[in-house]
């Protein structure tokens, strides 16, 4: 059932690398927004997981990044662009369990190689582009039922 | 089962957000990997972990987790406690290791 949304509702968050303190804020805001709009619970859950993992990746690996979301009556699109080290081998990075996270990040329970697979699993459309030394962009679309 | 019943039965020490004790717990999840908890825990779970840094609060809040049990008497940083209070997440601690407390909670919820 398409939602009663006129045009596009969008929002932007700036993410700062290494700032674990505010991790989860973008996902929390987006979750609230989707609840307000009456989006299906399963969709909210998927969008929340995908957004949070994306947020964590920027915080863990990049200097900074931006997260944009666009909600229409039919879907939500989440775009993340970071100024990070880039990913050398995307195929490898997409494998569950593969991670380049440093030890201190793993000790926090991150860097288990589940982030990108979780993002893909929860999206209907998942696109990732990366340039080593420049950064990574991810686009995820979740269709409403 | 109410969180307060679990807390009482297993003598958990309450560290934050006492009002959350009224919450209903429908299951539990044990993991120290945060992405695993994001992916596989269920709303209404109680979460057993040794992680104490403040990201556990965001994970619990986003997933609708009803309470966190920190195992083996690990010290919780002040910033985590403050964030949990702000986000209305009940954190409890136990001297038991994860295996033991999970077993006991399993028996209570069975």
JSON list of C-alpha atoms in Angstrom, two decimals:
[
{"chain": "A", "resi": 1, "resn": "UNK", "atom": "CA", "xyz": [0.00, 0.00, 0.00]},
{"chain": "A", "resi": 2, "resn": "UNK", "atom": "CA", "xyz": [1.63, 3.28, -1.04]},
{"chain": "A", "resi": 3, "resn": "UNK", "atom": "CA", "xyz": [1.84, 5.84, 1.72]},
{"chain": "A", "resi": 4, "resn": "UNK", "atom": "CA", "xyz": [0.12, 9.14, 1.63]},
{"chain": "A", "resi": 5, "resn": "UNK", "atom": "CA", "xyz": [3.24, 11.24, 1.06]},
{"chain": "A", "resi": 6, "resn": "UNK", "atom": "CA", "xyz": [3.24, 14.22, -1.28]},
{"chain": "A", "resi": 7, "resn": "UNK", "atom": "CA", "xyz": [6.48, 14.56, -3.22]},
{"chain": "A", "resi": 8, "resn": "UNK", "atom": "CA", "xyz": [9.70, 13.75, -1.40]},
{"chain": "A", "resi": 9, "resn": "UNK", "atom": "CA", "xyz": [10.59, 14.13, 2.25]},
{"chain": "A", "resi": 10, "resn": "UNK", "atom": "CA", "xyz": [14.32, 14.37, 2.70]},
{"chain": "A", "resi": 11, "resn": "UNK", "atom": "CA", "xyz": [16.96, 15.02, 5.28]},
{"chain": "A", "resi": 12, "resn": "UNK", "atom": "CA", "xyz": [20.72, 15.17, 5.72]},
{"chain": "A", "resi": 13, "resn": "UNK", "atom": "CA", "xyz": [23.10, 14.30, 8.53]},
{"chain": "A", "resi": 14, "resn": "UNK", "atom": "CA", "xyz": [26.76, 15.07, 8.78]},
{"chain": "A", "resi": 15, "resn": "UNK", "atom": "CA", "xyz": [28.89, 12.30, 10.26]},
{"chain": "A", "resi": 16, "resn": "UNK", "atom": "CA", "xyz": [32.27, 12.84, 11.84]},
{"chain": "A", "resi": 17, "resn": "UNK", "atom": "CA", "xyz": [34.88, 10.10, 11.75]},
{"chain": "A", "resi": 18, "resn": "UNK", "atom": "CA", "xyz": [35.88, 8.76, 15.16]},
{"chain": "A", "resi": 19, "resn": "UNK", "atom": "CA", "xyz": [32.91, 10.33, 16.87]},
{"chain": "A", "resi": 20, "resn": "UNK", "atom": "CA", "xyz": [31.45, 7.26, 18.55]},
{"chain": "A", "resi": 21, "resn": "UNK", "atom": "CA", "xyz": [29.57, 9.45, 21.01]},
{"chain": "A", "resi": 22, "resn": "UNK", "atom": "CA", "xyz": [26.86, 10.47, 18.59]},
{"chain": "A", "resi": 23, "resn": "UNK", "atom": "CA", "xyz": [26.75, 7.17, 16.69]},
{"chain": "A", "resi": 24, "resn": "UNK", "atom": "CA", "xyz": [23.17, 6.20, 16.01]},
{"chain": "A", "resi": 25, "resn": "UNK", "atom": "CA", "xyz": [21.73, 9.70, 15.89]},
{"chain": "A", "resi": 26, "resn": "UNK", "atom": "CA", "xyz": [20.99, 9.68, 12.17]},
{"chain": "A", "resi": 27, "resn": "UNK", "atom": "CA", "xyz": [19.36, 6.25, 12.42]},
{"chain": "A", "resi": 28, "resn": "UNK", "atom": "CA", "xyz": [17.33, 7.31, 15.45]},
{"chain": "A", "resi": 29, "resn": "UNK", "atom": "CA", "xyz": [16.05, 10.44, 13.69]},
{"chain": "A", "resi": 30, "resn": "UNK", "atom": "CA", "xyz": [15.21, 8.49, 10.56]},
{"chain": "A", "resi": 31, "resn": "UNK", "atom": "CA", "xyz": [13.41, 5.82, 12.60]},
{"chain": "A", "resi": 32, "resn": "UNK", "atom": "CA", "xyz": [11.30, 8.52, 14.27]},
{"chain": "A", "resi": 33, "resn": "UNK", "atom": "CA", "xyz": [10.50, 10.12, 10.93]},
{"chain": "A", "resi": 34, "resn": "UNK", "atom": "CA", "xyz": [9.39, 6.81, 9.40]},
{"chain": "A", "resi": 35, "resn": "UNK", "atom": "CA", "xyz": [7.25, 6.03, 12.46]},
{"chain": "A", "resi": 36, "resn": "UNK", "atom": "CA", "xyz": [5.60, 9.44, 12.21]},
{"chain": "A", "resi": 37, "resn": "UNK", "atom": "CA", "xyz": [4.76, 8.74, 8.57]},
{"chain": "A", "resi": 38, "resn": "UNK", "atom": "CA", "xyz": [3.19, 5.42, 9.50]},
{"chain": "A", "resi": 39, "resn": "UNK", "atom": "CA", "xyz": [5.66, 3.30, 7.55]},
{"chain": "A", "resi": 40, "resn": "UNK", "atom": "CA", "xyz": [5.37, -0.46, 8.04]},
{"chain": "A", "resi": 41, "resn": "UNK", "atom": "CA", "xyz": [7.32, -1.80, 11.08]},
{"chain": "A", "resi": 42, "resn": "UNK", "atom": "CA", "xyz": [9.32, -4.31, 9.04]},
{"chain": "A", "resi": 43, "resn": "UNK", "atom": "CA", "xyz": [10.46, -1.57, 6.68]},
{"chain": "A", "resi": 44, "resn": "UNK", "atom": "CA", "xyz": [11.43, 0.65, 9.61]},
{"chain": "A", "resi": 45, "resn": "UNK", "atom": "CA", "xyz": [13.47, -2.19, 11.09]},
{"chain": "A", "resi": 46, "resn": "UNK", "atom": "CA", "xyz": [15.32, -2.80, 7.81]},
{"chain": "A", "resi": 47, "resn": "UNK", "atom": "CA", "xyz": [15.98, 0.91, 7.21]},
{"chain": "A", "resi": 48, "resn": "UNK", "atom": "CA", "xyz": [17.20, 1.35, 10.78]},
{"chain": "A", "resi": 49, "resn": "UNK", "atom": "CA", "xyz": [19.67, -1.54, 10.59]},
{"chain": "A", "resi": 50, "resn": "UNK", "atom": "CA", "xyz": [20.98, -0.45, 7.17]},
{"chain": "A", "resi": 51, "resn": "UNK", "atom": "CA", "xyz": [21.34, 3.20, 8.24]},
{"chain": "A", "resi": 52, "resn": "UNK", "atom": "CA", "xyz": [23.03, 2.40, 11.53]},
{"chain": "A", "resi": 53, "resn": "UNK", "atom": "CA", "xyz": [25.59, 0.12, 9.88]},
{"chain": "A", "resi": 54, "resn": "UNK", "atom": "CA", "xyz": [26.29, 2.83, 7.29]},
{"chain": "A", "resi": 55, "resn": "UNK", "atom": "CA", "xyz": [26.70, 5.42, 10.03]},
{"chain": "A", "resi": 56, "resn": "UNK", "atom": "CA", "xyz": [29.12, 3.17, 11.91]},
{"chain": "A", "resi": 57, "resn": "UNK", "atom": "CA", "xyz": [31.22, 2.57, 8.80]},
{"chain": "A", "resi": 58, "resn": "UNK", "atom": "CA", "xyz": [31.74, 6.31, 8.33]},
{"chain": "A", "resi": 59, "resn": "UNK", "atom": "CA", "xyz": [32.55, 6.77, 12.03]},
{"chain": "A", "resi": 60, "resn": "UNK", "atom": "CA", "xyz": [34.96, 3.83, 12.10]},
{"chain": "A", "resi": 61, "resn": "UNK", "atom": "CA", "xyz": [36.79, 4.32, 8.81]},
{"chain": "A", "resi": 62, "resn": "UNK", "atom": "CA", "xyz": [36.36, 7.81, 7.38]},
{"chain": "A", "resi": 63, "resn": "UNK", "atom": "CA", "xyz": [37.30, 11.35, 8.30]},
{"chain": "A", "resi": 64, "resn": "UNK", "atom": "CA", "xyz": [33.77, 12.57, 7.63]},
{"chain": "A", "resi": 65, "resn": "UNK", "atom": "CA", "xyz": [30.71, 11.81, 5.61]},
{"chain": "A", "resi": 66, "resn": "UNK", "atom": "CA", "xyz": [27.12, 12.68, 4.81]},
{"chain": "A", "resi": 67, "resn": "UNK", "atom": "CA", "xyz": [23.97, 10.68, 4.98]},
{"chain": "A", "resi": 68, "resn": "UNK", "atom": "CA", "xyz": [20.96, 11.76, 2.93]},
{"chain": "A", "resi": 69, "resn": "UNK", "atom": "CA", "xyz": [17.56, 10.17, 2.94]},
{"chain": "A", "resi": 70, "resn": "UNK", "atom": "CA", "xyz": [14.65, 10.59, 0.56]},
{"chain": "A", "resi": 71, "resn": "UNK", "atom": "CA", "xyz": [11.21, 9.23, 1.38]},
{"chain": "A", "resi": 72, "resn": "UNK", "atom": "CA", "xyz": [8.48, 9.03, -1.24]},
{"chain": "A", "resi": 73, "resn": "UNK", "atom": "CA", "xyz": [5.12, 7.27, -1.19]},
{"chain": "A", "resi": 74, "resn": "UNK", "atom": "CA", "xyz": [6.78, 4.14, -2.59]},
{"chain": "A", "resi": 75, "resn": "UNK", "atom": "CA", "xyz": [10.25, 3.82, -1.10]},
{"chain": "A", "resi": 76, "resn": "UNK", "atom": "CA", "xyz": [13.04, 5.16, 1.02]},
{"chain": "A", "resi": 77, "resn": "UNK", "atom": "CA", "xyz": [16.44, 5.89, -0.45]},
{"chain": "A", "resi": 78, "resn": "UNK", "atom": "CA", "xyz": [19.49, 6.30, 1.77]},
{"chain": "A", "resi": 79, "resn": "UNK", "atom": "CA", "xyz": [22.70, 7.70, 0.30]},
{"chain": "A", "resi": 80, "resn": "UNK", "atom": "CA", "xyz": [25.97, 7.85, 2.16]},
{"chain": "A", "resi": 81, "resn": "UNK", "atom": "CA", "xyz": [29.11, 9.51, 0.87]},
{"chain": "A", "resi": 82, "resn": "UNK", "atom": "CA", "xyz": [32.31, 9.64, 2.87]},
{"chain": "A", "resi": 83, "resn": "UNK", "atom": "CA", "xyz": [35.78, 11.08, 2.72]},
{"chain": "A", "resi": 84, "resn": "UNK", "atom": "CA", "xyz": [37.51, 7.92, 3.76]},
{"chain": "A", "resi": 85, "resn": "UNK", "atom": "CA", "xyz": [40.32, 5.63, 2.67]},
{"chain": "A", "resi": 86, "resn": "UNK", "atom": "CA", "xyz": [38.14, 3.89, 0.06]},
{"chain": "A", "resi": 87, "resn": "UNK", "atom": "CA", "xyz": [37.79, 0.15, -0.36]},
{"chain": "A", "resi": 88, "resn": "UNK", "atom": "CA", "xyz": [40.45, -1.69, -2.37]},
{"chain": "A", "resi": 89, "resn": "UNK", "atom": "CA", "xyz": [38.46, -4.83, -3.08]},
{"chain": "A", "resi": 90, "resn": "UNK", "atom": "CA", "xyz": [34.71, -4.35, -2.86]},
{"chain": "A", "resi": 91, "resn": "UNK", "atom": "CA", "xyz": [33.96, -8.01, -3.54]},
{"chain": "A", "resi": 92, "resn": "UNK", "atom": "CA", "xyz": [36.06, -9.01, -0.56]},
{"chain": "A", "resi": 93, "resn": "UNK", "atom": "CA", "xyz": [34.56, -6.27, 1.63]},
{"chain": "A", "resi": 94, "resn": "UNK", "atom": "CA", "xyz": [31.08, -7.59, 0.83]},
{"chain": "A", "resi": 95, "resn": "UNK", "atom": "CA", "xyz": [31.97, -11.03, 2.18]},
{"chain": "A", "resi": 96, "resn": "UNK", "atom": "CA", "xyz": [30.54, -11.77, 5.58]},
{"chain": "A", "resi": 97, "resn": "UNK", "atom": "CA", "xyz": [33.31, -11.92, 8.17]},
{"chain": "A", "resi": 98, "resn": "UNK", "atom": "CA", "xyz": [35.87, -9.94, 6.16]},
{"chain": "A", "resi": 99, "resn": "UNK", "atom": "CA", "xyz": [37.01, -6.79, 7.92]},
{"chain": "A", "resi": 100, "resn": "UNK", "atom": "CA", "xyz": [39.94, -4.39, 7.94]},
{"chain": "A", "resi": 101, "resn": "UNK", "atom": "CA", "xyz": [39.00, -2.86, 11.29]},
{"chain": "A", "resi": 102, "resn": "UNK", "atom": "CA", "xyz": [41.81, -2.26, 13.77]},
{"chain": "A", "resi": 103, "resn": "UNK", "atom": "CA", "xyz": [41.93, -4.22, 17.05]},
{"chain": "A", "resi": 104, "resn": "UNK", "atom": "CA", "xyz": [40.55, -1.44, 19.24]},
{"chain": "A", "resi": 105, "resn": "UNK", "atom": "CA", "xyz": [37.43, -1.26, 17.06]},
{"chain": "A", "resi": 106, "resn": "UNK", "atom": "CA", "xyz": [37.01, -5.04, 17.24]},
{"chain": "A", "resi": 107, "resn": "UNK", "atom": "CA", "xyz": [37.31, -4.91, 21.01]},
{"chain": "A", "resi": 108, "resn": "UNK", "atom": "CA", "xyz": [34.24, -2.66, 21.00]},
{"chain": "A", "resi": 109, "resn": "UNK", "atom": "CA", "xyz": [32.34, -5.39, 19.22]},
{"chain": "A", "resi": 110, "resn": "UNK", "atom": "CA", "xyz": [32.48, -3.68, 15.82]},
{"chain": "A", "resi": 111, "resn": "UNK", "atom": "CA", "xyz": [34.51, -4.78, 12.82]},
{"chain": "A", "resi": 112, "resn": "UNK", "atom": "CA", "xyz": [33.07, -8.29, 12.63]},
{"chain": "A", "resi": 113, "resn": "UNK", "atom": "CA", "xyz": [32.68, -8.02, 8.87]},
{"chain": "A", "resi": 114, "resn": "UNK", "atom": "CA", "xyz": [28.91, -7.84, 9.09]},
{"chain": "A", "resi": 115, "resn": "UNK", "atom": "CA", "xyz": [28.27, -4.19, 8.31]},
{"chain": "A", "resi": 116, "resn": "UNK", "atom": "CA", "xyz": [28.15, -4.12, 4.51]},
{"chain": "A", "resi": 117, "resn": "UNK", "atom": "CA", "xyz": [26.43, -7.55, 4.27]},
{"chain": "A", "resi": 118, "resn": "UNK", "atom": "CA", "xyz": [23.81, -6.35, 6.78]},
{"chain": "A", "resi": 119, "resn": "UNK", "atom": "CA", "xyz": [23.25, -3.23, 4.69]},
{"chain": "A", "resi": 120, "resn": "UNK", "atom": "CA", "xyz": [22.85, -5.24, 1.50]},
{"chain": "A", "resi": 121, "resn": "UNK", "atom": "CA", "xyz": [20.59, -7.82, 3.13]},
{"chain": "A", "resi": 122, "resn": "UNK", "atom": "CA", "xyz": [18.20, -5.16, 4.34]},
{"chain": "A", "resi": 123, "resn": "UNK", "atom": "CA", "xyz": [18.01, -3.25, 1.03]},
{"chain": "A", "resi": 124, "resn": "UNK", "atom": "CA", "xyz": [16.04, -4.00, -2.12]},
{"chain": "A", "resi": 125, "resn": "UNK", "atom": "CA", "xyz": [18.66, -2.13, -4.12]},
{"chain": "A", "resi": 126, "resn": "UNK", "atom": "CA", "xyz": [22.25, -1.76, -2.96]},
{"chain": "A", "resi": 127, "resn": "UNK", "atom": "CA", "xyz": [24.96, 0.13, -4.85]},
{"chain": "A", "resi": 128, "resn": "UNK", "atom": "CA", "xyz": [28.48, 0.75, -3.67]},
{"chain": "A", "resi": 129, "resn": "UNK", "atom": "CA", "xyz": [31.27, 2.71, -5.35]},
{"chain": "A", "resi": 130, "resn": "UNK", "atom": "CA", "xyz": [34.66, 3.41, -3.95]},
{"chain": "A", "resi": 131, "resn": "UNK", "atom": "CA", "xyz": [37.86, 5.14, -4.96]},
{"chain": "A", "resi": 132, "resn": "UNK", "atom": "CA", "xyz": [40.95, 4.35, -2.91]},
{"chain": "A", "resi": 133, "resn": "UNK", "atom": "CA", "xyz": [42.25, 7.52, -1.29]},
{"chain": "A", "resi": 134, "resn": "UNK", "atom": "CA", "xyz": [39.06, 9.45, -2.01]},
{"chain": "A", "resi": 135, "resn": "UNK", "atom": "CA", "xyz": [36.08, 7.78, -0.41]},
{"chain": "A", "resi": 136, "resn": "UNK", "atom": "CA", "xyz": [33.09, 5.52, -0.68]},
{"chain": "A", "resi": 137, "resn": "UNK", "atom": "CA", "xyz": [29.48, 6.09, -1.67]},
{"chain": "A", "resi": 138, "resn": "UNK", "atom": "CA", "xyz": [26.61, 3.75, -0.94]},
{"chain": "A", "resi": 139, "resn": "UNK", "atom": "CA", "xyz": [23.04, 3.96, -2.15]},
{"chain": "A", "resi": 140, "resn": "UNK", "atom": "CA", "xyz": [20.31, 1.80, -0.64]},
{"chain": "A", "resi": 141, "resn": "UNK", "atom": "CA", "xyz": [16.67, 1.66, -1.62]},
{"chain": "A", "resi": 142, "resn": "UNK", "atom": "CA", "xyz": [13.98, -0.06, 0.40]},
{"chain": "A", "resi": 143, "resn": "UNK", "atom": "CA", "xyz": [10.61, -0.37, -1.31]},
{"chain": "A", "resi": 144, "resn": "UNK", "atom": "CA", "xyz": [7.41, -0.05, 0.68]},
{"chain": "A", "resi": 145, "resn": "UNK", "atom": "CA", "xyz": [5.11, -3.06, 0.47]},
{"chain": "B", "resi": 1, "resn": "UNK", "atom": "CA", "xyz": [7.83, -11.81, 32.01]},
{"chain": "B", "resi": 2, "resn": "UNK", "atom": "CA", "xyz": [8.44, -8.44, 33.57]},
{"chain": "B", "resi": 3, "resn": "UNK", "atom": "CA", "xyz": [12.01, -7.18, 33.68]},
{"chain": "B", "resi": 4, "resn": "UNK", "atom": "CA", "xyz": [11.52, -6.53, 37.40]},
{"chain": "B", "resi": 5, "resn": "UNK", "atom": "CA", "xyz": [10.83, -10.24, 37.99]},
{"chain": "B", "resi": 6, "resn": "UNK", "atom": "CA", "xyz": [14.05, -11.24, 36.22]},
{"chain": "B", "resi": 7, "resn": "UNK", "atom": "CA", "xyz": [16.01, -8.63, 38.16]},
{"chain": "B", "resi": 8, "resn": "UNK", "atom": "CA", "xyz": [14.60, -9.86, 41.47]},
{"chain": "B", "resi": 9, "resn": "UNK", "atom": "CA", "xyz": [14.94, -13.57, 40.71]},
{"chain": "B", "resi": 10, "resn": "UNK", "atom": "CA", "xyz": [18.59, -13.29, 39.64]},
{"chain": "B", "resi": 11, "resn": "UNK", "atom": "CA", "xyz": [19.63, -10.45, 41.99]},
{"chain": "B", "resi": 12, "resn": "UNK", "atom": "CA", "xyz": [20.74, -8.20, 39.15]},
{"chain": "B", "resi": 13, "resn": "UNK", "atom": "CA", "xyz": [22.02, -4.79, 40.14]},
{"chain": "B", "resi": 14, "resn": "UNK", "atom": "CA", "xyz": [20.09, -1.95, 38.53]},
{"chain": "B", "resi": 15, "resn": "UNK", "atom": "CA", "xyz": [22.33, 0.79, 37.13]},
{"chain": "B", "resi": 16, "resn": "UNK", "atom": "CA", "xyz": [20.01, 2.94, 35.01]},
{"chain": "B", "resi": 17, "resn": "UNK", "atom": "CA", "xyz": [16.39, 3.80, 34.24]},
{"chain": "B", "resi": 18, "resn": "UNK", "atom": "CA", "xyz": [14.39, 2.07, 36.96]},
{"chain": "B", "resi": 19, "resn": "UNK", "atom": "CA", "xyz": [11.08, 2.85, 35.20]},
{"chain": "B", "resi": 20, "resn": "UNK", "atom": "CA", "xyz": [12.05, 0.30, 32.55]},
{"chain": "B", "resi": 21, "resn": "UNK", "atom": "CA", "xyz": [11.59, -2.51, 35.07]},
{"chain": "B", "resi": 22, "resn": "UNK", "atom": "CA", "xyz": [7.91, -2.51, 34.18]},
{"chain": "B", "resi": 23, "resn": "UNK", "atom": "CA", "xyz": [8.75, -3.57, 30.62]},
{"chain": "B", "resi": 24, "resn": "UNK", "atom": "CA", "xyz": [7.76, -6.98, 29.39]},
{"chain": "B", "resi": 25, "resn": "UNK", "atom": "CA", "xyz": [10.63, -9.23, 28.30]},
{"chain": "B", "resi": 26, "resn": "UNK", "atom": "CA", "xyz": [9.77, -11.76, 25.61]},
{"chain": "B", "resi": 27, "resn": "UNK", "atom": "CA", "xyz": [13.16, -13.31, 24.99]},
{"chain": "B", "resi": 28, "resn": "UNK", "atom": "CA", "xyz": [16.89, -12.84, 25.31]},
{"chain": "B", "resi": 29, "resn": "UNK", "atom": "CA", "xyz": [19.92, -12.47, 23.07]},
{"chain": "B", "resi": 30, "resn": "UNK", "atom": "CA", "xyz": [23.57, -13.09, 23.96]},
{"chain": "B", "resi": 31, "resn": "UNK", "atom": "CA", "xyz": [26.28, -11.45, 21.87]},
{"chain": "B", "resi": 32, "resn": "UNK", "atom": "CA", "xyz": [29.25, -9.13, 22.11]},
{"chain": "B", "resi": 33, "resn": "UNK", "atom": "CA", "xyz": [29.22, -8.27, 18.41]},
{"chain": "B", "resi": 34, "resn": "UNK", "atom": "CA", "xyz": [27.12, -5.19, 17.87]},
{"chain": "B", "resi": 35, "resn": "UNK", "atom": "CA", "xyz": [26.31, -5.84, 14.23]},
{"chain": "B", "resi": 36, "resn": "UNK", "atom": "CA", "xyz": [25.10, -9.31, 15.20]},
{"chain": "B", "resi": 37, "resn": "UNK", "atom": "CA", "xyz": [22.77, -7.78, 17.79]},
{"chain": "B", "resi": 38, "resn": "UNK", "atom": "CA", "xyz": [21.58, -5.24, 15.20]},
{"chain": "B", "resi": 39, "resn": "UNK", "atom": "CA", "xyz": [20.86, -8.05, 12.74]},
{"chain": "B", "resi": 40, "resn": "UNK", "atom": "CA", "xyz": [19.47, -10.79, 14.94]},
{"chain": "B", "resi": 41, "resn": "UNK", "atom": "CA", "xyz": [18.07, -9.55, 18.25]},
{"chain": "B", "resi": 42, "resn": "UNK", "atom": "CA", "xyz": [14.32, -9.08, 18.52]},
{"chain": "B", "resi": 43, "resn": "UNK", "atom": "CA", "xyz": [12.22, -6.32, 19.96]},
{"chain": "B", "resi": 44, "resn": "UNK", "atom": "CA", "xyz": [11.38, -7.16, 23.57]},
{"chain": "B", "resi": 45, "resn": "UNK", "atom": "CA", "xyz": [14.65, -9.04, 24.12]},
{"chain": "B", "resi": 46, "resn": "UNK", "atom": "CA", "xyz": [16.90, -8.64, 27.09]},
{"chain": "B", "resi": 47, "resn": "UNK", "atom": "CA", "xyz": [20.53, -8.41, 25.90]},
{"chain": "B", "resi": 48, "resn": "UNK", "atom": "CA", "xyz": [23.36, -10.17, 27.70]},
{"chain": "B", "resi": 49, "resn": "UNK", "atom": "CA", "xyz": [26.82, -8.79, 26.88]},
{"chain": "B", "resi": 50, "resn": "UNK", "atom": "CA", "xyz": [30.23, -7.82, 28.23]},
{"chain": "B", "resi": 51, "resn": "UNK", "atom": "CA", "xyz": [30.39, -4.65, 26.11]},
{"chain": "B", "resi": 52, "resn": "UNK", "atom": "CA", "xyz": [30.09, -1.50, 28.19]},
{"chain": "B", "resi": 53, "resn": "UNK", "atom": "CA", "xyz": [30.88, 1.39, 25.83]},
{"chain": "B", "resi": 54, "resn": "UNK", "atom": "CA", "xyz": [28.13, 3.80, 24.95]},
{"chain": "B", "resi": 55, "resn": "UNK", "atom": "CA", "xyz": [27.22, 2.38, 21.53]},
{"chain": "B", "resi": 56, "resn": "UNK", "atom": "CA", "xyz": [25.37, -0.44, 23.32]},
{"chain": "B", "resi": 57, "resn": "UNK", "atom": "CA", "xyz": [22.73, 2.13, 24.26]},
{"chain": "B", "resi": 58, "resn": "UNK", "atom": "CA", "xyz": [22.15, 3.17, 20.64]},
{"chain": "B", "resi": 59, "resn": "UNK", "atom": "CA", "xyz": [21.91, -0.46, 19.55]},
{"chain": "B", "resi": 60, "resn": "UNK", "atom": "CA", "xyz": [19.45, -1.30, 22.34]},
{"chain": "B", "resi": 61, "resn": "UNK", "atom": "CA", "xyz": [17.37, 1.77, 21.64]},
{"chain": "B", "resi": 62, "resn": "UNK", "atom": "CA", "xyz": [17.22, 1.21, 17.86]},
{"chain": "B", "resi": 63, "resn": "UNK", "atom": "CA", "xyz": [16.29, -2.45, 18.26]},
{"chain": "B", "resi": 64, "resn": "UNK", "atom": "CA", "xyz": [13.69, -1.98, 20.99]},
{"chain": "B", "resi": 65, "resn": "UNK", "atom": "CA", "xyz": [15.68, -4.03, 23.50]},
{"chain": "B", "resi": 66, "resn": "UNK", "atom": "CA", "xyz": [14.08, -3.91, 26.92]},
{"chain": "B", "resi": 67, "resn": "UNK", "atom": "CA", "xyz": [17.11, -4.25, 29.12]},
{"chain": "B", "resi": 68, "resn": "UNK", "atom": "CA", "xyz": [20.85, -4.90, 29.06]},
{"chain": "B", "resi": 69, "resn": "UNK", "atom": "CA", "xyz": [22.64, -7.27, 31.43]},
{"chain": "B", "resi": 70, "resn": "UNK", "atom": "CA", "xyz": [26.35, -6.56, 31.73]},
{"chain": "B", "resi": 71, "resn": "UNK", "atom": "CA", "xyz": [28.14, -9.71, 32.83]},
{"chain": "B", "resi": 72, "resn": "UNK", "atom": "CA", "xyz": [31.12, -10.52, 35.09]},
{"chain": "B", "resi": 73, "resn": "UNK", "atom": "CA", "xyz": [30.82, -7.34, 37.13]},
{"chain": "B", "resi": 74, "resn": "UNK", "atom": "CA", "xyz": [32.37, -5.20, 34.44]},
{"chain": "B", "resi": 75, "resn": "UNK", "atom": "CA", "xyz": [32.64, -1.53, 35.21]},
{"chain": "B", "resi": 76, "resn": "UNK", "atom": "CA", "xyz": [30.40, 0.67, 33.10]},
{"chain": "B", "resi": 77, "resn": "UNK", "atom": "CA", "xyz": [31.76, 4.06, 31.96]},
{"chain": "B", "resi": 78, "resn": "UNK", "atom": "CA", "xyz": [29.90, 7.08, 33.30]},
{"chain": "B", "resi": 79, "resn": "UNK", "atom": "CA", "xyz": [29.07, 8.30, 29.75]},
{"chain": "B", "resi": 80, "resn": "UNK", "atom": "CA", "xyz": [27.31, 5.00, 29.01]},
{"chain": "B", "resi": 81, "resn": "UNK", "atom": "CA", "xyz": [25.21, 5.29, 32.18]},
{"chain": "B", "resi": 82, "resn": "UNK", "atom": "CA", "xyz": [24.26, 8.86, 31.34]},
{"chain": "B", "resi": 83, "resn": "UNK", "atom": "CA", "xyz": [23.30, 8.00, 27.77]},
{"chain": "B", "resi": 84, "resn": "UNK", "atom": "CA", "xyz": [21.24, 5.02, 28.96]},
{"chain": "B", "resi": 85, "resn": "UNK", "atom": "CA", "xyz": [19.36, 7.23, 31.40]},
{"chain": "B", "resi": 86, "resn": "UNK", "atom": "CA", "xyz": [18.68, 9.77, 28.62]},
{"chain": "B", "resi": 87, "resn": "UNK", "atom": "CA", "xyz": [17.55, 7.11, 26.15]},
{"chain": "B", "resi": 88, "resn": "UNK", "atom": "CA", "xyz": [15.49, 5.25, 28.75]},
{"chain": "B", "resi": 89, "resn": "UNK", "atom": "CA", "xyz": [17.41, 2.00, 28.58]},
{"chain": "B", "resi": 90, "resn": "UNK", "atom": "CA", "xyz": [17.63, -0.13, 31.72]},
{"chain": "B", "resi": 91, "resn": "UNK", "atom": "CA", "xyz": [21.13, -1.42, 32.35]},
{"chain": "B", "resi": 92, "resn": "UNK", "atom": "CA", "xyz": [21.74, -4.06, 35.00]},
{"chain": "B", "resi": 93, "resn": "UNK", "atom": "CA", "xyz": [24.88, -5.90, 36.07]},
{"chain": "B", "resi": 94, "resn": "UNK", "atom": "CA", "xyz": [25.67, -9.33, 37.45]},
{"chain": "B", "resi": 95, "resn": "UNK", "atom": "CA", "xyz": [28.79, -11.04, 38.77]},
{"chain": "B", "resi": 96, "resn": "UNK", "atom": "CA", "xyz": [27.92, -14.12, 36.71]},
{"chain": "B", "resi": 97, "resn": "UNK", "atom": "CA", "xyz": [29.61, -14.76, 33.34]},
{"chain": "B", "resi": 98, "resn": "UNK", "atom": "CA", "xyz": [27.45, -14.75, 30.19]},
{"chain": "B", "resi": 99, "resn": "UNK", "atom": "CA", "xyz": [26.97, -18.54, 30.02]},
{"chain": "B", "resi": 100, "resn": "UNK", "atom": "CA", "xyz": [25.60, -18.76, 33.56]},
{"chain": "B", "resi": 101, "resn": "UNK", "atom": "CA", "xyz": [23.29, -15.78, 33.43]},
{"chain": "B", "resi": 102, "resn": "UNK", "atom": "CA", "xyz": [22.02, -16.80, 29.98]},
{"chain": "B", "resi": 103, "resn": "UNK", "atom": "CA", "xyz": [21.20, -20.26, 31.33]},
{"chain": "B", "resi": 104, "resn": "UNK", "atom": "CA", "xyz": [19.29, -18.82, 34.25]},
{"chain": "B", "resi": 105, "resn": "UNK", "atom": "CA", "xyz": [17.36, -16.34, 32.10]},
{"chain": "B", "resi": 106, "resn": "UNK", "atom": "CA", "xyz": [16.58, -19.13, 29.65]},
{"chain": "B", "resi": 107, "resn": "UNK", "atom": "CA", "xyz": [15.01, -21.17, 32.45]},
{"chain": "B", "resi": 108, "resn": "UNK", "atom": "CA", "xyz": [12.97, -18.18, 33.63]},
{"chain": "B", "resi": 109, "resn": "UNK", "atom": "CA", "xyz": [11.63, -17.38, 30.16]},
{"chain": "B", "resi": 110, "resn": "UNK", "atom": "CA", "xyz": [11.11, -20.97, 29.00]}
]
